[in-house]
PDB file of N, CA and C in Angstrom:
ATOM      1  N   MET A   1     -20.621  -8.969   6.816  1.00  0.00           N
ATOM      2  CA  MET A   1     -21.002  -7.654   6.320  1.00  0.00           C
ATOM      3  C   MET A   1     -20.373  -6.554   7.172  1.00  0.00           C
ATOM      4  N   LEU A   2     -20.400  -6.731   8.486  1.00  0.00           N
ATOM      5  CA  LEU A   2     -19.819  -5.732   9.378  1.00  0.00           C
ATOM      6  C   LEU A   2     -18.311  -5.647   9.171  1.00  0.00           C
ATOM      7  N   GLY A   3     -17.678  -6.801   8.942  1.00  0.00           N
ATOM      8  CA  GLY A   3     -16.238  -6.825   8.680  1.00  0.00           C
ATOM      9  C   GLY A   3     -15.883  -6.065   7.416  1.00  0.00           C
ATOM     10  N   LEU A   4     -16.714  -6.171   6.389  1.00  0.00           N
ATOM     11  CA  LEU A   4     -16.493  -5.449   5.137  1.00  0.00           C
ATOM     12  C   LEU A   4     -16.573  -3.939   5.367  1.00  0.00           C
ATOM     13  N   ILE A   5     -17.561  -3.505   6.107  1.00  0.00           N
ATOM     14  CA  ILE A   5     -17.731  -2.069   6.380  1.00  0.00           C
ATOM     15  C   ILE A   5     -16.547  -1.538   7.183  1.00  0.00           C
ATOM     16  N   ILE A   6     -16.120  -2.299   8.182  1.00  0.00           N
ATOM     17  CA  ILE A   6     -14.983  -1.865   8.996  1.00  0.00           C
ATOM     18  C   ILE A   6     -13.712  -1.816   8.158  1.00  0.00           C
ATOM     19  N   SER A   7     -13.506  -2.795   7.286  1.00  0.00           N
ATOM     20  CA  SER A   7     -12.304  -2.789   6.448  1.00  0.00           C
ATOM     21  C   SER A   7     -12.335  -1.639   5.448  1.00  0.00           C
ATOM     22  N   ILE A   8     -13.501  -1.307   4.918  1.00  0.00           N
ATOM     23  CA  ILE A   8     -13.611  -0.163   4.007  1.00  0.00           C
ATOM     24  C   ILE A   8     -13.258   1.125   4.742  1.00  0.00           C
ATOM     25  N   ILE A   9     -13.718   1.261   5.975  1.00  0.00           N
ATOM     26  CA  ILE A   9     -13.419   2.461   6.764  1.00  0.00           C
ATOM     27  C   ILE A   9     -11.934   2.537   7.092  1.00  0.00           C
ATOM     28  N   VAL A  10     -11.332   1.419   7.465  1.00  0.00           N
ATOM     29  CA  VAL A  10      -9.907   1.416   7.816  1.00  0.00           C
ATOM     30  C   VAL A  10      -9.045   1.719   6.593  1.00  0.00           C
ATOM     31  N   VAL A  11      -9.335   1.075   5.469  1.00  0.00           N
ATOM     32  CA  VAL A  11      -8.572   1.351   4.243  1.00  0.00           C
ATOM     33  C   VAL A  11      -8.785   2.804   3.815  1.00  0.00           C
ATOM     34  N   GLY A  12     -10.007   3.309   3.944  1.00  0.00           N
ATOM     35  CA  GLY A  12     -10.273   4.711   3.621  1.00  0.00           C
ATOM     36  C   GLY A  12      -9.491   5.652   4.498  1.00  0.00           C
ATOM     37  N   LEU A  13      -9.406   5.353   5.787  1.00  0.00           N
ATOM     38  CA  LEU A  13      -8.641   6.195   6.706  1.00  0.00           C
ATOM     39  C   LEU A  13      -7.161   6.190   6.360  1.00  0.00           C
ATOM     40  N   ILE A  14      -6.611   5.006   6.091  1.00  0.00           N
ATOM     41  CA  ILE A  14      -5.189   4.906   5.756  1.00  0.00           C
ATOM     42  C   ILE A  14      -4.888   5.618   4.445  1.00  0.00           C
ATOM     43  N   ALA A  15      -5.689   5.366   3.416  1.00  0.00           N
ATOM     44  CA  ALA A  15      -5.455   5.993   2.113  1.00  0.00           C
ATOM     45  C   ALA A  15      -5.636   7.504   2.195  1.00  0.00           C
ATOM     46  N   GLY A  16      -6.660   7.967   2.898  1.00  0.00           N
ATOM     47  CA  GLY A  16      -6.884   9.403   3.048  1.00  0.00           C
ATOM     48  C   GLY A  16      -5.771  10.076   3.821  1.00  0.00           C
ATOM     49  N   PHE A  17      -5.289   9.421   4.883  1.00  0.00           N
ATOM     50  CA  PHE A  17      -4.206   9.993   5.677  1.00  0.00           C
ATOM     51  C   PHE A  17      -2.925  10.097   4.866  1.00  0.00           C
ATOM     52  N   ILE A  18      -2.593   9.042   4.128  1.00  0.00           N
ATOM     53  CA  ILE A  18      -1.376   9.061   3.304  1.00  0.00           C
ATOM     54  C   ILE A  18      -1.497  10.118   2.204  1.00  0.00           C
ATOM     55  N   ALA A  19      -2.671  10.229   1.586  1.00  0.00           N
ATOM     56  CA  ALA A  19      -2.874  11.242   0.539  1.00  0.00           C
ATOM     57  C   ALA A  19      -2.690  12.643   1.119  1.00  0.00           C
ATOM     58  N   ARG A  20      -3.225  12.888   2.309  1.00  0.00           N
ATOM     59  CA  ARG A  20      -3.067  14.205   2.935  1.00  0.00           C
ATOM     60  C   ARG A  20      -1.614  14.477   3.294  1.00  0.00           C
ATOM     61  N   ALA A  21      -0.840  13.434   3.622  1.00  0.00           N
ATOM     62  CA  ALA A  21       0.569  13.604   3.958  1.00  0.00           C
ATOM     63  C   ALA A  21       1.413  13.882   2.713  1.00  0.00           C
ATOM     64  N   VAL A  22       1.009  13.304   1.576  1.00  0.00           N
ATOM     65  CA  VAL A  22       1.788  13.445   0.341  1.00  0.00           C
ATOM     66  C   VAL A  22       1.517  14.780  -0.352  1.00  0.00           C
ATOM     67  N   VAL A  23       0.270  15.209  -0.375  1.00  0.00           N
ATOM     68  CA  VAL A  23      -0.094  16.450  -1.072  1.00  0.00           C
ATOM     69  C   VAL A  23       0.350  17.637  -0.215  1.00  0.00           C
ATOM     70  N   PRO A  24       1.147  18.550  -0.797  1.00  0.00           N
ATOM     71  CA  PRO A  24       1.635  19.682  -0.008  1.00  0.00           C
ATOM     72  C   PRO A  24       0.522  20.664   0.346  1.00  0.00           C
ATOM     73  N   GLY A  25       0.744  21.397   1.416  1.00  0.00           N
ATOM     74  CA  GLY A  25      -0.220  22.392   1.856  1.00  0.00           C
ATOM     75  C   GLY A  25      -1.046  21.873   3.010  1.00  0.00           C
ATOM     76  N   LYS A  26      -1.802  22.784   3.589  1.00  0.00           N
ATOM     77  CA  LYS A  26      -2.652  22.431   4.730  1.00  0.00           C
ATOM     78  C   LYS A  26      -4.059  22.153   4.232  1.00  0.00           C
ATOM     79  N   GLN A  27      -4.566  20.982   4.579  1.00  0.00           N
ATOM     80  CA  GLN A  27      -5.938  20.630   4.238  1.00  0.00           C
ATOM     81  C   GLN A  27      -6.738  20.631   5.533  1.00  0.00           C
ATOM     82  N   SER A  28      -7.729  21.481   5.604  1.00  0.00           N
ATOM     83  CA  SER A  28      -8.581  21.545   6.784  1.00  0.00           C
ATOM     84  C   SER A  28      -9.710  20.534   6.623  1.00  0.00           C
ATOM     85  N   MET A  29      -9.434  19.301   7.049  1.00  0.00           N
ATOM     86  CA  MET A  29     -10.410  18.224   6.916  1.00  0.00           C
ATOM     87  C   MET A  29     -10.522  17.496   8.246  1.00  0.00           C
ATOM     88  N   SER A  30     -11.733  17.097   8.571  1.00  0.00           N
ATOM     89  CA  SER A  30     -11.957  16.294   9.770  1.00  0.00           C
ATOM     90  C   SER A  30     -11.549  14.852   9.489  1.00  0.00           C
ATOM     91  N   ILE A  31     -11.551  14.041  10.518  1.00  0.00           N
ATOM     92  CA  ILE A  31     -11.231  12.623  10.357  1.00  0.00           C
ATOM     93  C   ILE A  31     -12.273  11.931   9.488  1.00  0.00           C
ATOM     94  N   LEU A  32     -13.526  12.349   9.604  1.00  0.00           N
ATOM     95  CA  LEU A  32     -14.587  11.772   8.779  1.00  0.00           C
ATOM     96  C   LEU A  32     -14.360  12.114   7.305  1.00  0.00           C
ATOM     97  N   MET A  33     -13.973  13.346   7.025  1.00  0.00           N
ATOM     98  CA  MET A  33     -13.691  13.741   5.636  1.00  0.00           C
ATOM     99  C   MET A  33     -12.464  13.006   5.100  1.00  0.00           C
ATOM    100  N   THR A  34     -11.488  12.704   5.966  1.00  0.00           N
ATOM    101  CA  THR A  34     -10.320  11.935   5.551  1.00  0.00           C
ATOM    102  C   THR A  34     -10.730  10.515   5.165  1.00  0.00           C
ATOM    103  N   ILE A  35     -11.636   9.921   5.941  1.00  0.00           N
ATOM    104  CA  ILE A  35     -12.138   8.578   5.615  1.00  0.00           C
ATOM    105  C   ILE A  35     -12.904   8.607   4.296  1.00  0.00           C
ATOM    106  N   VAL A  36     -13.760   9.601   4.121  1.00  0.00           N
ATOM    107  CA  VAL A  36     -14.533   9.727   2.876  1.00  0.00           C
ATOM    108  C   VAL A  36     -13.585   9.929   1.698  1.00  0.00           C
ATOM    109  N   LEU A  37     -12.540  10.732   1.890  1.00  0.00           N
ATOM    110  CA  LEU A  37     -11.537  10.938   0.842  1.00  0.00           C
ATOM    111  C   LEU A  37     -10.901   9.614   0.443  1.00  0.00           C
ATOM    112  N   GLY A  38     -10.544   8.791   1.414  1.00  0.00           N
ATOM    113  CA  GLY A  38      -9.941   7.494   1.115  1.00  0.00           C
ATOM    114  C   GLY A  38     -10.896   6.551   0.411  1.00  0.00           C
ATOM    115  N   ILE A  39     -12.166   6.562   0.809  1.00  0.00           N
ATOM    116  CA  ILE A  39     -13.157   5.695   0.163  1.00  0.00           C
ATOM    117  C   ILE A  39     -13.393   6.147  -1.278  1.00  0.00           C
ATOM    118  N   VAL A  40     -13.533   7.447  -1.478  1.00  0.00           N
ATOM    119  CA  VAL A  40     -13.683   7.972  -2.845  1.00  0.00           C
ATOM    120  C   VAL A  40     -12.432   7.641  -3.652  1.00  0.00           C
ATOM    121  N   GLY A  41     -11.273   7.790  -3.033  1.00  0.00           N
ATOM    122  CA  GLY A  41     -10.019   7.452  -3.702  1.00  0.00           C
ATOM    123  C   GLY A  41      -9.948   5.997  -4.108  1.00  0.00           C
ATOM    124  N   SER A  42     -10.523   5.122  -3.316  1.00  0.00           N
ATOM    125  CA  SER A  42     -10.550   3.703  -3.655  1.00  0.00           C
ATOM    126  C   SER A  42     -11.340   3.456  -4.935  1.00  0.00           C
ATOM    127  N   PHE A  43     -12.467   4.125  -5.068  1.00  0.00           N
ATOM    128  CA  PHE A  43     -13.260   3.957  -6.281  1.00  0.00           C
ATOM    129  C   PHE A  43     -12.617   4.647  -7.483  1.00  0.00           C
ATOM    130  N   VAL A  44     -11.954   5.782  -7.257  1.00  0.00           N
ATOM    131  CA  VAL A  44     -11.211   6.435  -8.343  1.00  0.00           C
ATOM    132  C   VAL A  44     -10.075   5.523  -8.795  1.00  0.00           C
ATOM    133  N   GLY A  45      -9.368   4.937  -7.835  1.00  0.00           N
ATOM    134  CA  GLY A  45      -8.289   4.004  -8.179  1.00  0.00           C
ATOM    135  C   GLY A  45      -8.812   2.778  -8.910  1.00  0.00           C
ATOM    136  N   GLY A  46      -9.979   2.266  -8.506  1.00  0.00           N
ATOM    137  CA  GLY A  46     -10.577   1.133  -9.207  1.00  0.00           C
ATOM    138  C   GLY A  46     -10.966   1.486 -10.630  1.00  0.00           C
ATOM    139  N   PHE A  47     -11.493   2.692 -10.811  1.00  0.00           N
ATOM    140  CA  PHE A  47     -11.871   3.143 -12.155  1.00  0.00           C
ATOM    141  C   PHE A  47     -10.630   3.305 -13.034  1.00  0.00           C
ATOM    142  N   LEU A  48      -9.558   3.893 -12.470  1.00  0.00           N
ATOM    143  CA  LEU A  48      -8.322   4.040 -13.239  1.00  0.00           C
ATOM    144  C   LEU A  48      -7.715   2.681 -13.575  1.00  0.00           C
ATOM    145  N   GLY A  49      -7.790   1.753 -12.630  1.00  0.00           N
ATOM    146  CA  GLY A  49      -7.302   0.403 -12.901  1.00  0.00           C
ATOM    147  C   GLY A  49      -8.079  -0.260 -14.018  1.00  0.00           C
ATOM    148  N   PHE A  50      -9.391  -0.009 -14.037  1.00  0.00           N
ATOM    149  CA  PHE A  50     -10.224  -0.544 -15.108  1.00  0.00           C
ATOM    150  C   PHE A  50      -9.807   0.054 -16.453  1.00  0.00           C
ATOM    151  N   LEU A  51      -9.576   1.373 -16.482  1.00  0.00           N
ATOM    152  CA  LEU A  51      -9.196   2.025 -17.732  1.00  0.00           C
ATOM    153  C   LEU A  51      -7.805   1.608 -18.205  1.00  0.00           C
ATOM    154  N   LEU A  52      -6.856   1.511 -17.291  1.00  0.00           N
ATOM    155  CA  LEU A  52      -5.470   1.222 -17.671  1.00  0.00           C
ATOM    156  C   LEU A  52      -5.237  -0.245 -18.000  1.00  0.00           C
ATOM    157  N   PHE A  53      -5.838  -1.131 -17.228  1.00  0.00           N
ATOM    158  CA  PHE A  53      -5.536  -2.546 -17.378  1.00  0.00           C
ATOM    159  C   PHE A  53      -6.625  -3.323 -18.083  1.00  0.00           C
ATOM    160  N   GLY A  54      -7.721  -2.631 -18.463  1.00  0.00           N
ATOM    161  CA  GLY A  54      -8.763  -3.245 -19.268  1.00  0.00           C
ATOM    162  C   GLY A  54      -9.373  -4.490 -18.656  1.00  0.00           C
ATOM    163  N   GLN A  55      -9.752  -4.425 -17.410  1.00  0.00           N
ATOM    164  CA  GLN A  55     -10.403  -5.560 -16.764  1.00  0.00           C
ATOM    165  C   GLN A  55     -11.714  -5.856 -17.471  1.00  0.00           C
ATOM    166  N   ASP A  56     -12.274  -6.986 -17.167  1.00  0.00           N
ATOM    167  CA  ASP A  56     -13.533  -7.413 -17.761  1.00  0.00           C
ATOM    168  C   ASP A  56     -14.637  -6.406 -17.435  1.00  0.00           C
ATOM    169  N   ALA A  57     -15.377  -5.985 -18.450  1.00  0.00           N
ATOM    170  CA  ALA A  57     -16.453  -5.006 -18.239  1.00  0.00           C
ATOM    171  C   ALA A  57     -17.533  -5.559 -17.324  1.00  0.00           C
ATOM    172  N   GLY A  58     -17.620  -6.873 -17.199  1.00  0.00           N
ATOM    173  CA  GLY A  58     -18.589  -7.478 -16.290  1.00  0.00           C
ATOM    174  C   GLY A  58     -18.286  -7.161 -14.830  1.00  0.00           C
ATOM    175  N   ASP A  59     -17.026  -6.782 -14.540  1.00  0.00           N
ATOM    176  CA  ASP A  59     -16.655  -6.400 -13.183  1.00  0.00           C
ATOM    177  C   ASP A  59     -17.209  -5.030 -12.823  1.00  0.00           C
ATOM    178  N   GLY A  60     -17.604  -4.258 -13.810  1.00  0.00           N
ATOM    179  CA  GLY A  60     -18.148  -2.929 -13.565  1.00  0.00           C
ATOM    180  C   GLY A  60     -17.077  -1.850 -13.669  1.00  0.00           C
ATOM    181  N   PHE A  61     -17.526  -0.657 -13.941  1.00  0.00           N
ATOM    182  CA  PHE A  61     -16.594   0.456 -14.081  1.00  0.00           C
ATOM    183  C   PHE A  61     -16.150   0.971 -12.721  1.00  0.00           C
ATOM    184  N   LEU A  62     -17.027   0.983 -11.735  1.00  0.00           N
ATOM    185  CA  LEU A  62     -16.668   1.431 -10.392  1.00  0.00           C
ATOM    186  C   LEU A  62     -16.408   0.204  -9.528  1.00  0.00           C
ATOM    187  N   GLN A  63     -15.155  -0.019  -9.232  1.00  0.00           N
ATOM    188  CA  GLN A  63     -14.800  -1.149  -8.405  1.00  0.00           C
ATOM    189  C   GLN A  63     -13.756  -0.699  -7.383  1.00  0.00           C
ATOM    190  N   PRO A  64     -13.826  -1.213  -6.174  1.00  0.00           N
ATOM    191  CA  PRO A  64     -12.840  -0.814  -5.180  1.00  0.00           C
ATOM    192  C   PRO A  64     -11.450  -1.310  -5.563  1.00  0.00           C
ATOM    193  N   ALA A  65     -10.462  -0.510  -5.257  1.00  0.00           N
ATOM    194  CA  ALA A  65      -9.089  -0.861  -5.598  1.00  0.00           C
ATOM    195  C   ALA A  65      -8.370  -1.378  -4.361  1.00  0.00           C
ATOM    196  N   GLY A  66      -7.161  -1.879  -4.552  1.00  0.00           N
ATOM    197  CA  GLY A  66      -6.308  -2.256  -3.439  1.00  0.00           C
ATOM    198  C   GLY A  66      -5.795  -1.002  -2.739  1.00  0.00           C
ATOM    199  N   ILE A  67      -4.966  -1.198  -1.755  1.00  0.00           N
ATOM    200  CA  ILE A  67      -4.492  -0.061  -0.961  1.00  0.00           C
ATOM    201  C   ILE A  67      -3.655   0.906  -1.803  1.00  0.00           C
ATOM    202  N   ILE A  68      -2.831   0.403  -2.712  1.00  0.00           N
ATOM    203  CA  ILE A  68      -2.015   1.293  -3.557  1.00  0.00           C
ATOM    204  C   ILE A  68      -2.918   2.094  -4.482  1.00  0.00           C
ATOM    205  N   GLY A  69      -3.866   1.435  -5.119  1.00  0.00           N
ATOM    206  CA  GLY A  69      -4.823   2.136  -5.986  1.00  0.00           C
ATOM    207  C   GLY A  69      -5.662   3.123  -5.199  1.00  0.00           C
ATOM    208  N   SER A  70      -5.999   2.772  -3.959  1.00  0.00           N
ATOM    209  CA  SER A  70      -6.773   3.681  -3.106  1.00  0.00           C
ATOM    210  C   SER A  70      -5.981   4.932  -2.785  1.00  0.00           C
ATOM    211  N   ILE A  71      -4.695   4.770  -2.498  1.00  0.00           N
ATOM    212  CA  ILE A  71      -3.850   5.928  -2.181  1.00  0.00           C
ATOM    213  C   ILE A  71      -3.705   6.826  -3.399  1.00  0.00           C
ATOM    214  N   ILE A  72      -3.439   6.237  -4.558  1.00  0.00           N
ATOM    215  CA  ILE A  72      -3.307   7.035  -5.789  1.00  0.00           C
ATOM    216  C   ILE A  72      -4.615   7.749  -6.096  1.00  0.00           C
ATOM    217  N   GLY A  73      -5.726   7.036  -5.980  1.00  0.00           N
ATOM    218  CA  GLY A  73      -7.035   7.653  -6.216  1.00  0.00           C
ATOM    219  C   GLY A  73      -7.335   8.753  -5.209  1.00  0.00           C
ATOM    220  N   ALA A  74      -6.944   8.556  -3.946  1.00  0.00           N
ATOM    221  CA  ALA A  74      -7.176   9.575  -2.915  1.00  0.00           C
ATOM    222  C   ALA A  74      -6.337  10.819  -3.178  1.00  0.00           C
ATOM    223  N   ILE A  75      -5.121  10.638  -3.665  1.00  0.00           N
ATOM    224  CA  ILE A  75      -4.281  11.795  -4.016  1.00  0.00           C
ATOM    225  C   ILE A  75      -4.940  12.585  -5.139  1.00  0.00           C
ATOM    226  N   ILE A  76      -5.425  11.894  -6.146  1.00  0.00           N
ATOM    227  CA  ILE A  76      -6.102  12.567  -7.262  1.00  0.00           C
ATOM    228  C   ILE A  76      -7.352  13.286  -6.766  1.00  0.00           C
ATOM    229  N   ALA A  77      -8.149  12.606  -5.943  1.00  0.00           N
ATOM    230  CA  ALA A  77      -9.378  13.219  -5.419  1.00  0.00           C
ATOM    231  C   ALA A  77      -9.062  14.429  -4.547  1.00  0.00           C
ATOM    232  N   LEU A  78      -7.988  14.365  -3.752  1.00  0.00           N
ATOM    233  CA  LEU A  78      -7.607  15.487  -2.896  1.00  0.00           C
ATOM    234  C   LEU A  78      -7.145  16.681  -3.716  1.00  0.00           C
ATOM    235  N   VAL A  79      -6.372  16.435  -4.751  1.00  0.00           N
ATOM    236  CA  VAL A  79      -5.917  17.536  -5.615  1.00  0.00           C
ATOM    237  C   VAL A  79      -7.110  18.214  -6.288  1.00  0.00           C
ATOM    238  N   VAL A  80      -8.054  17.417  -6.769  1.00  0.00           N
ATOM    239  CA  VAL A  80      -9.266  17.981  -7.382  1.00  0.00           C
ATOM    240  C   VAL A  80     -10.054  18.774  -6.347  1.00  0.00           C
ATOM    241  N   TYR A  81     -10.184  18.241  -5.136  1.00  0.00           N
ATOM    242  CA  TYR A  81     -10.901  18.939  -4.060  1.00  0.00           C
ATOM    243  C   TYR A  81     -10.242  20.283  -3.743  1.00  0.00           C
ATOM    244  N   ILE A  82      -8.916  20.299  -3.657  1.00  0.00           N
ATOM    245  CA  ILE A  82      -8.203  21.548  -3.362  1.00  0.00           C
ATOM    246  C   ILE A  82      -8.399  22.555  -4.482  1.00  0.00           C
ATOM    247  N   MET A  83      -8.348  22.093  -5.734  1.00  0.00           N
ATOM    248  CA  MET A  83      -8.534  22.999  -6.864  1.00  0.00           C
ATOM    249  C   MET A  83      -9.939  23.585  -6.883  1.00  0.00           C
ATOM    250  N   VAL A  84     -10.946  22.770  -6.632  1.00  0.00           N
ATOM    251  CA  VAL A  84     -12.329  23.241  -6.629  1.00  0.00           C
ATOM    252  C   VAL A  84     -12.562  24.175  -5.450  1.00  0.00           C
ATOM    253  N   LYS A  85     -12.054  23.820  -4.294  1.00  0.00           N
ATOM    254  CA  LYS A  85     -12.215  24.650  -3.102  1.00  0.00           C
ATOM    255  C   LYS A  85     -11.487  25.978  -3.269  1.00  0.00           C
ATOM    256  N   GLY A  86     -10.305  25.953  -3.848  1.00  0.00           N
ATOM    257  CA  GLY A  86      -9.541  27.183  -4.079  1.00  0.00           C
ATOM    258  C   GLY A  86     -10.218  28.093  -5.088  1.00  0.00           C
ATOM    259  N   ARG A  87     -10.819  27.504  -6.102  1.00  0.00           N
ATOM    260  CA  ARG A  87     -11.534  28.303  -7.106  1.00  0.00           C
ATOM    261  C   ARG A  87     -12.717  29.012  -6.478  1.00  0.00           C
ATOM    262  N   GLY A  88     -13.428  28.342  -5.593  1.00  0.00           N
ATOM    263  CA  GLY A  88     -14.580  28.939  -4.929  1.00  0.00           C
ATOM    264  C   GLY A  88     -14.152  30.080  -4.006  1.00  0.00           C
ATOM    265  N   ALA A  89     -13.015  29.934  -3.340  1.00  0.00           N
ATOM    266  CA  ALA A  89     -12.530  30.976  -2.429  1.00  0.00           C
ATOM    267  C   ALA A  89     -12.081  32.202  -3.200  1.00  0.00           C
ATOM    268  N   SER A  90     -11.440  31.999  -4.364  1.00  0.00           N
ATOM    269  CA  SER A  90     -10.996  33.151  -5.143  1.00  0.00           C
ATOM    270  C   SER A  90     -12.181  33.890  -5.767  1.00  0.00           C
ATOM    271  N   ALA A  91     -13.240  33.159  -6.091  1.00  0.00           N
ATOM    272  CA  ALA A  91     -14.446  33.811  -6.643  1.00  0.00           C
ATOM    273  C   ALA A  91     -15.124  34.632  -5.567  1.00  0.00           C
ATOM    274  N   ARG A  92     -15.117  34.167  -4.328  1.00  0.00           N
ATOM    275  CA  ARG A  92     -15.728  34.930  -3.239  1.00  0.00           C
ATOM    276  C   ARG A  92     -14.941  36.192  -2.935  1.00  0.00           C
ATOM    277  N   ARG A  93     -13.628  36.151  -3.087  1.00  0.00           N
ATOM    278  CA  ARG A  93     -12.807  37.327  -2.831  1.00  0.00           C
ATOM    279  C   ARG A  93     -13.059  38.433  -3.857  1.00  0.00           C
ATOM    280  N   ARG A  94     -13.357  38.042  -5.087  1.00  0.00           N
ATOM    281  CA  ARG A  94     -13.596  39.043  -6.136  1.00  0.00           C
ATOM    282  C   ARG A  94     -14.921  39.751  -5.961  1.00  0.00           C
ATOM    283  N   SER A  95     -15.857  39.127  -5.280  1.00  0.00           N
ATOM    284  CA  SER A  95     -17.193  39.721  -5.122  1.00  0.00           C
ATOM    285  C   SER A  95     -17.200  40.877  -4.167  1.00  0.00           C
TER     286      SER A  95
END
């Protein structure tokens, strides 16, 4: 069980770091937020894999993906995060 948790954290860190390196611009995120980004990206990648490749529904809709799926999912999650964060900042400026 401890090995699973450590591997999830390591894969999350790697996927989050690569996603932050690929997406242009400066992201003000801590190392913990980078790990969370990678973990969320893993589940986004698993969900996309389920939708694209039609895996057995018994496997569930939210399933962890491999490292490539985690990176792709983390990039998508980071872009969404930047868009949502940017929208909130522009709304505050108008007030």
